[in-house]
Every structure is written in C-alpha cells, then in structure tokens.
Short mmCIF file of C-alpha atoms in Angstrom, two decimals:
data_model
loop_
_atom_site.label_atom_id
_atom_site.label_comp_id
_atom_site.label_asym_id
_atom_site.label_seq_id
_atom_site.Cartn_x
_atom_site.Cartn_y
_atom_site.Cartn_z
CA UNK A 1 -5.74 -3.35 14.91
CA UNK A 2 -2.63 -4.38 12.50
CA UNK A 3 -0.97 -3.00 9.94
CA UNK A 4 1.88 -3.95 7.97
CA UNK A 5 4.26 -1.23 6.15
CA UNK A 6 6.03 -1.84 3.23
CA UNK A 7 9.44 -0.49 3.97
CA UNK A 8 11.76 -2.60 2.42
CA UNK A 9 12.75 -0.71 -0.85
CA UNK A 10 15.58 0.60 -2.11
CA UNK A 11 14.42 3.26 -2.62
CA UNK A 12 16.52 4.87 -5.97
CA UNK A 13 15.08 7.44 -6.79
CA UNK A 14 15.80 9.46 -3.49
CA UNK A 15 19.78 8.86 -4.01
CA UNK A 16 22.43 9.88 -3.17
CA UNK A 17 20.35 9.82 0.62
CA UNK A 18 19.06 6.68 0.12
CA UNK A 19 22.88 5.54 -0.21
CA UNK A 20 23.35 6.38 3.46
CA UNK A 21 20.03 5.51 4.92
CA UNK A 22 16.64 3.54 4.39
CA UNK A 23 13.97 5.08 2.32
CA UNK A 24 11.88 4.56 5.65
CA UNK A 25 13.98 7.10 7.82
CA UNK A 26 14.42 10.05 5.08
CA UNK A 27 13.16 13.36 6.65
CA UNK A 28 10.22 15.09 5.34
CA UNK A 29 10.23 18.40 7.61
CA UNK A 30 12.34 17.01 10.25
CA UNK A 31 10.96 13.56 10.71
CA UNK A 32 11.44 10.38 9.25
CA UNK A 33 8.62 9.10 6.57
CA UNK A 34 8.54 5.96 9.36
CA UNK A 35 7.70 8.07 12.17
CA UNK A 36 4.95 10.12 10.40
CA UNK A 37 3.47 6.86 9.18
CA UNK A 38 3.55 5.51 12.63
CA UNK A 39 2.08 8.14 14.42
CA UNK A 40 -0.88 8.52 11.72
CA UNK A 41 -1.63 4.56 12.49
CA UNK A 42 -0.94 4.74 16.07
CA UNK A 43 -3.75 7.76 15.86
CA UNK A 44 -6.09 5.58 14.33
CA UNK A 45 -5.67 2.77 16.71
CA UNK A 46 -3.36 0.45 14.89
CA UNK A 47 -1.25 -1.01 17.66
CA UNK A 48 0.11 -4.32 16.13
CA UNK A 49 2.53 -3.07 13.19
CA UNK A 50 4.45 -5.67 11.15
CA UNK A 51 7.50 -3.97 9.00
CA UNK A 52 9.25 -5.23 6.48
CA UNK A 53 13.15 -4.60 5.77
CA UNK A 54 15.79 -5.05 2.80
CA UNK A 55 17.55 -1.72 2.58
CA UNK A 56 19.17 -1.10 5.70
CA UNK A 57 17.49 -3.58 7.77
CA UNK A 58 19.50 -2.92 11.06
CA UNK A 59 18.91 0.80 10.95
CA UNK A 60 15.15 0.51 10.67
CA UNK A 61 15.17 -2.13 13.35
CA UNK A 62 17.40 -0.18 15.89
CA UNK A 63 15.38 3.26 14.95
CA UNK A 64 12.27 0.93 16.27
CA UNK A 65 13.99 -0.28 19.29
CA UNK A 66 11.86 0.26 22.43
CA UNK A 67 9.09 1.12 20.50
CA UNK A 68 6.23 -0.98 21.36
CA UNK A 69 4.14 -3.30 19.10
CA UNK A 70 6.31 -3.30 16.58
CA UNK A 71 7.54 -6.56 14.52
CA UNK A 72 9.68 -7.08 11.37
CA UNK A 73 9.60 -9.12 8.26
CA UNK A 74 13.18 -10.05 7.08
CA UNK A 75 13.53 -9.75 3.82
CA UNK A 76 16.98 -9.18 4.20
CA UNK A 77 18.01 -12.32 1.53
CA UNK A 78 16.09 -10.61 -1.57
CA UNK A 79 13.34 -8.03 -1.94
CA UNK A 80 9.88 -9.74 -2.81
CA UNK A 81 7.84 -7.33 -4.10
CA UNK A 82 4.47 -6.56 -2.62
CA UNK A 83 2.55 -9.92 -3.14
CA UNK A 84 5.74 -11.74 -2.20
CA UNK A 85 6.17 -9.25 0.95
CA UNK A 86 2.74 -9.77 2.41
CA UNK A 87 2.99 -13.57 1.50
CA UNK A 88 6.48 -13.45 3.44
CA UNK A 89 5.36 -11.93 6.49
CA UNK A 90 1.74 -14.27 6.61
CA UNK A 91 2.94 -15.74 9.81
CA UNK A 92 3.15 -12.51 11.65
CA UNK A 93 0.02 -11.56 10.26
CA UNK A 94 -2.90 -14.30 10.14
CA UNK A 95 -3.37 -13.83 13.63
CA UNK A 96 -5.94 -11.02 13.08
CA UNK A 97 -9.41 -11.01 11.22
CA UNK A 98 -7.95 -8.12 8.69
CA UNK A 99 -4.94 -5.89 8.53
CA UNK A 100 -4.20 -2.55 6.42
CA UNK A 101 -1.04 -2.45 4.37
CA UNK A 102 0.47 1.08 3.65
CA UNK A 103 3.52 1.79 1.48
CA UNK A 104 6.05 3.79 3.65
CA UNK A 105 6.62 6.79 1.19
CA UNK A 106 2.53 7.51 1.10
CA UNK A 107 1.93 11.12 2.95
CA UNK A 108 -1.83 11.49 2.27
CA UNK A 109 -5.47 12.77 4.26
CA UNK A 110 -6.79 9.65 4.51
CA UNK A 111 -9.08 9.01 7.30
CA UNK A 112 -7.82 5.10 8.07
CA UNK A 113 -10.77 4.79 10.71
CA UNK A 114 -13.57 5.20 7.87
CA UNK A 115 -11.09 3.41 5.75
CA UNK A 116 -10.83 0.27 8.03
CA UNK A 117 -15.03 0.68 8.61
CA UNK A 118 -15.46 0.16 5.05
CA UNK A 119 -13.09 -2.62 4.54
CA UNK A 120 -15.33 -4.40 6.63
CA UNK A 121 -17.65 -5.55 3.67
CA UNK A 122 -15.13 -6.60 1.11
CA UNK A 123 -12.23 -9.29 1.41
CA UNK A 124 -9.95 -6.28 0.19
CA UNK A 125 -10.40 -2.86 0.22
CA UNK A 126 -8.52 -0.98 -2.14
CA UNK A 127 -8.23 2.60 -1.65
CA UNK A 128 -7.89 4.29 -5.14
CA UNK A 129 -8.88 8.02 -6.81
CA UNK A 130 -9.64 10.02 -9.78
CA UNK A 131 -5.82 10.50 -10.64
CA UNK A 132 -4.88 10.84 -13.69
CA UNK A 133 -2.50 7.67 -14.86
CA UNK A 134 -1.49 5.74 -17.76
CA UNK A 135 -2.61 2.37 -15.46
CA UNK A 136 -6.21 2.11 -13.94
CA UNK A 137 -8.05 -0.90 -12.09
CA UNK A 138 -11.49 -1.39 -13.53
CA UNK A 139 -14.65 -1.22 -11.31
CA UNK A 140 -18.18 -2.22 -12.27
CA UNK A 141 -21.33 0.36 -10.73
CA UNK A 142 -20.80 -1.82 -7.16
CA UNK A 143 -17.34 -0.61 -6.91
CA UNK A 144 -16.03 -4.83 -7.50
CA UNK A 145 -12.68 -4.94 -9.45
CA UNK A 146 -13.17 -6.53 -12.41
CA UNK A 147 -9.61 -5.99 -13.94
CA UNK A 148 -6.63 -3.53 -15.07
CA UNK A 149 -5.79 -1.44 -18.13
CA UNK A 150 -3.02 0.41 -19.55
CA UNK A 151 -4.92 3.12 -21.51
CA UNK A 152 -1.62 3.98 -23.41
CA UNK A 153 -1.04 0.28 -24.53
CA UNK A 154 -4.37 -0.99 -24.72
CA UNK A 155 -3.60 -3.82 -22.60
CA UNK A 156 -6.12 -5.68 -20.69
CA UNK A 157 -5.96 -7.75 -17.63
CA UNK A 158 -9.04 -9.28 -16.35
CA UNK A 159 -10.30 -12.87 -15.60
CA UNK A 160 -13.34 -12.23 -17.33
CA UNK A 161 -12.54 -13.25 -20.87
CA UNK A 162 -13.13 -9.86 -23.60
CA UNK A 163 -13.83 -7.33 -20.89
CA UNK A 164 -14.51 -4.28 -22.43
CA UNK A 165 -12.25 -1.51 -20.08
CA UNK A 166 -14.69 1.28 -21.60
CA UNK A 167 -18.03 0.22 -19.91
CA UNK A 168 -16.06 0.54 -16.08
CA UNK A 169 -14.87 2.44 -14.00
CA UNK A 170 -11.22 4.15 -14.24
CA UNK A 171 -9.37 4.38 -11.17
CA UNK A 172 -5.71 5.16 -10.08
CA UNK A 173 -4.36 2.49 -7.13
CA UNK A 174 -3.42 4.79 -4.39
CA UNK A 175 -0.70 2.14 -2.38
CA UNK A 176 -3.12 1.72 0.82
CA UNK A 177 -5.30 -1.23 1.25
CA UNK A 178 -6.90 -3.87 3.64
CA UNK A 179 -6.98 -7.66 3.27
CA UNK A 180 -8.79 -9.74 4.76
CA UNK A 181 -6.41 -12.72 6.45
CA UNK A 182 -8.57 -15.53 5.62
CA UNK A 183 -6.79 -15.11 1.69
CA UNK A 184 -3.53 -15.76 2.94
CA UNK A 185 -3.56 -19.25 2.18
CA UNK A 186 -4.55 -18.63 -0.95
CA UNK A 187 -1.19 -17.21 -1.61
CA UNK A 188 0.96 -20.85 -0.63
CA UNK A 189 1.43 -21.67 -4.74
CA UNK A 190 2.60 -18.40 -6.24
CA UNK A 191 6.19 -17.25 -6.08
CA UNK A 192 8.47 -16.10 -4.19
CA UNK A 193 8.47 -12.42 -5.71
CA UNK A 194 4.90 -11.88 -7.15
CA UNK A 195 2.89 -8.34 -7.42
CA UNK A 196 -0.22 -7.88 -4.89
CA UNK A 197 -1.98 -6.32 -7.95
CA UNK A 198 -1.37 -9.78 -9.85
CA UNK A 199 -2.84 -11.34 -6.87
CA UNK A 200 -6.21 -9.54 -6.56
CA UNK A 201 -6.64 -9.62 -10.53
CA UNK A 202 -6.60 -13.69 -9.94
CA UNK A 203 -8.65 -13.46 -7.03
CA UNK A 204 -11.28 -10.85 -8.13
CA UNK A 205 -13.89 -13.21 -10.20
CA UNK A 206 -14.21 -15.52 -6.73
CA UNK A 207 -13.45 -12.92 -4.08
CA UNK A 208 -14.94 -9.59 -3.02
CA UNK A 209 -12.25 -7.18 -3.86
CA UNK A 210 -13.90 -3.53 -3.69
CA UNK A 211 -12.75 -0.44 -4.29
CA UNK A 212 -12.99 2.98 -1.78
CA UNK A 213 -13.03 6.94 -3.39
CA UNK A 214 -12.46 9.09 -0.50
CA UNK A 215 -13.68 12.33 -1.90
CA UNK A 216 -11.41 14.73 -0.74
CA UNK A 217 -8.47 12.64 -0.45
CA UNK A 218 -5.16 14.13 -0.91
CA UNK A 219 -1.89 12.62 -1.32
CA UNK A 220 1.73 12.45 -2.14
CA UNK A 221 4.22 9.85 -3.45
CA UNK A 222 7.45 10.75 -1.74
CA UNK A 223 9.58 8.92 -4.02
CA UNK A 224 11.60 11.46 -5.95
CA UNK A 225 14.57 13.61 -4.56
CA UNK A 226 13.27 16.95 -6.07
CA UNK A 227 9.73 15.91 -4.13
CA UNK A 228 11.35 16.36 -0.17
CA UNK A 229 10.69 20.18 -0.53
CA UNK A 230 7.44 19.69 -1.94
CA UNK A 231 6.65 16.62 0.59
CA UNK A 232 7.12 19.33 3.68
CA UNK A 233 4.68 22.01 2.38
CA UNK A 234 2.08 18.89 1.41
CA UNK A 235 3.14 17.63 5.15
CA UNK A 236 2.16 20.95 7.22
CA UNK A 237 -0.80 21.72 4.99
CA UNK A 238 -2.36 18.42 5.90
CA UNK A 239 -1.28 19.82 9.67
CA UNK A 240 -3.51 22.65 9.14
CA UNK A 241 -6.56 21.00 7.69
CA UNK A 242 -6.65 18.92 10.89
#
C-alpha cells in the first residue's frame, strides 16, 4: 500500500531545534517523529512511502538512506502547502488505486488498517473527531462533507449555496486521510501552493468525500516545543494500550 508523509515544514514552532534539524527527525522519547511514523505504516502494511522535503531536505534524505521503499518529493524550491504538496508529488503517486497521506508531527491510536478498509467506499476519507475547535468540516447524516465553518467568525464555505452549518455535523480535521488517485488530474488547473482542504470543499458536491469517527481515537499534534515532554508520556501510553 502507499502513503505519502507530509514532512516538508518548517516547522517554527519547535525552534530553536528546528534551527538545527527537520521537524521530521525531532525526538519524541528517543526517536525521531519520522521513524515512529514509519514504523506505525510499515506495521500496517504500507510499503511504498513517498516523502516530501523543504526544511532540511538532505538530512531527511540521508536519515532514509538504505531504507527500503522509500521516495521523495522535492520541494526544495518553495514549500507548497498540502494541496500543492500532494499535487507536486502526483507522479510518484498515481501509480496506485489509493494512498493515505499523514502529517509527520501526528502521534495518534489510529488503527490505519480499518482506516484504509473504510476508505474503500469514498473517493477521500477524511479522518476527523469530536475535538473541540474554532474550525469544523460539515457532514450531513451519511457522513458526506458538505462544507467548512469557523464557528467564531461565522464564516461559511460550502458549494452548496446558503448552507445552513447548524443542521450538520461538527467535526475537527484530524491531518490523516486517503485519496483516491483517480482525482489527481483533477488537480492540473489550481496553483502551485493551494490547501487540500480548499480542494475537497471544490470537489465535495461531485465527489464522494466522507468522513471517518474512530471512537476511541486518541491523538497528539507535536507541534509546540513545550509539547516534546508531553508527546513522550502520550507516546508510551499508546505503547501500553497495545
């Protein structure tokens, strides 16, 4: 199966350590966010990995060296954001049905297997939760997005003209999610840098773009210095549930 992992970031809010390394390679109990990340996939039988790099390219790529079924997406010239990334590295990827995506700096329960099972019905499966946020995508009772809100703003982003945000479902995008590759095209007339969010707003009214509650998922955004301690005890906790 393949996966690509955004890893590309600069990754600012972990300085001064991300002035000296890559986001990708900053130690959460002794190991690099990269090498949890890859084990978790490898676990789940994710074999064909595509990485992208910006920040520290040549370190990620020589940390990789020897490691097998690995490939990277230069984005060494400018960072492209996640639409843009994906769109980027297309080549590397339309040569499979389907492929996850998973942000770098996600440490979470997820069970990718069940995850990848139920992309299986959808063009995109988007893996989101009950967190509480200031920025939801909207759902309708068959779990379809149907647009985004910003519940402190009151702005509304849907290609359905007047949605109404209060008759669907709230839920918090959780950085994991599987595309089918048969929407890559689809991509050829938008931007260089665009957001994947953007993307499957566009695409929702003509696509199936669904959305998948794990119920006891757990997880943690490792994207904040004071979070490393916090990211270790979250780390060997998940160890134990297993």
């Amino acid at each position: 199966m393949k996966a690509m992992i955004f890893a590309a970031g600069l990754g600012t809010r972990l300085k001064p350590i991300t002035d000296r390394m890559p986001k990708a390679l900053v130690p959460v109990d002794g190991q690099p966010l990269l090498q949890i990340l890859l084990e978790k996939l490898q676990a789940a039988g994710y074999d064909d990995l595509v990485i992208n790099v910006h920040h520290f390219a040549d370190t990620i790529e020589a940390w990789c060296q020897g490691r097998p079924g690995i490939r990277f997406s230069d984005e060494r010239a400018q960072l492209l954001e996640t639409g843009g990334g994906i769109r980027h590295a297309a080549p590397l990827l339309a040569d499979a049905d389907s492929f996850l995506i998973h942000n770098v700096d996600i440490l979470s329960n997820v069970r990718l297997r069940d995850f990848a099972e139920a992309g299986k019905t959808a063009e995109v499966t988007l893996l989101v939760s009950e967190r509480a946020t200031q920025r939801y995508l909207l759902f309708d009772e068959a779990m379809r997005l149907v647009g985004w809100t910003n519940v402190k703003t009151g702005e509304v982003r849907s290609p359905y003209p007047h949605l109404d945000p209060s008759r669907y479902r709230h839920l918090a995008f959780a950085g994991i999610h599987q595309m089918s590759s048969a929407l890559l095209p689809l991509m050829d007339n938008y931007p260089d840098k665009f957001s994947i969010i953007d993307f499957y707003l566009q695409q929702c009214a003509e696509h199936t773009i669904r959305g998948y509650v794990q119920p006891d998922l757990r997880m943690m955004d490792v994207g904040k210095l004071g979070s490393l301690d916090q990211a270790a005890d979250f780390l060997n906790s998940l160890d134990r549930e297993i």
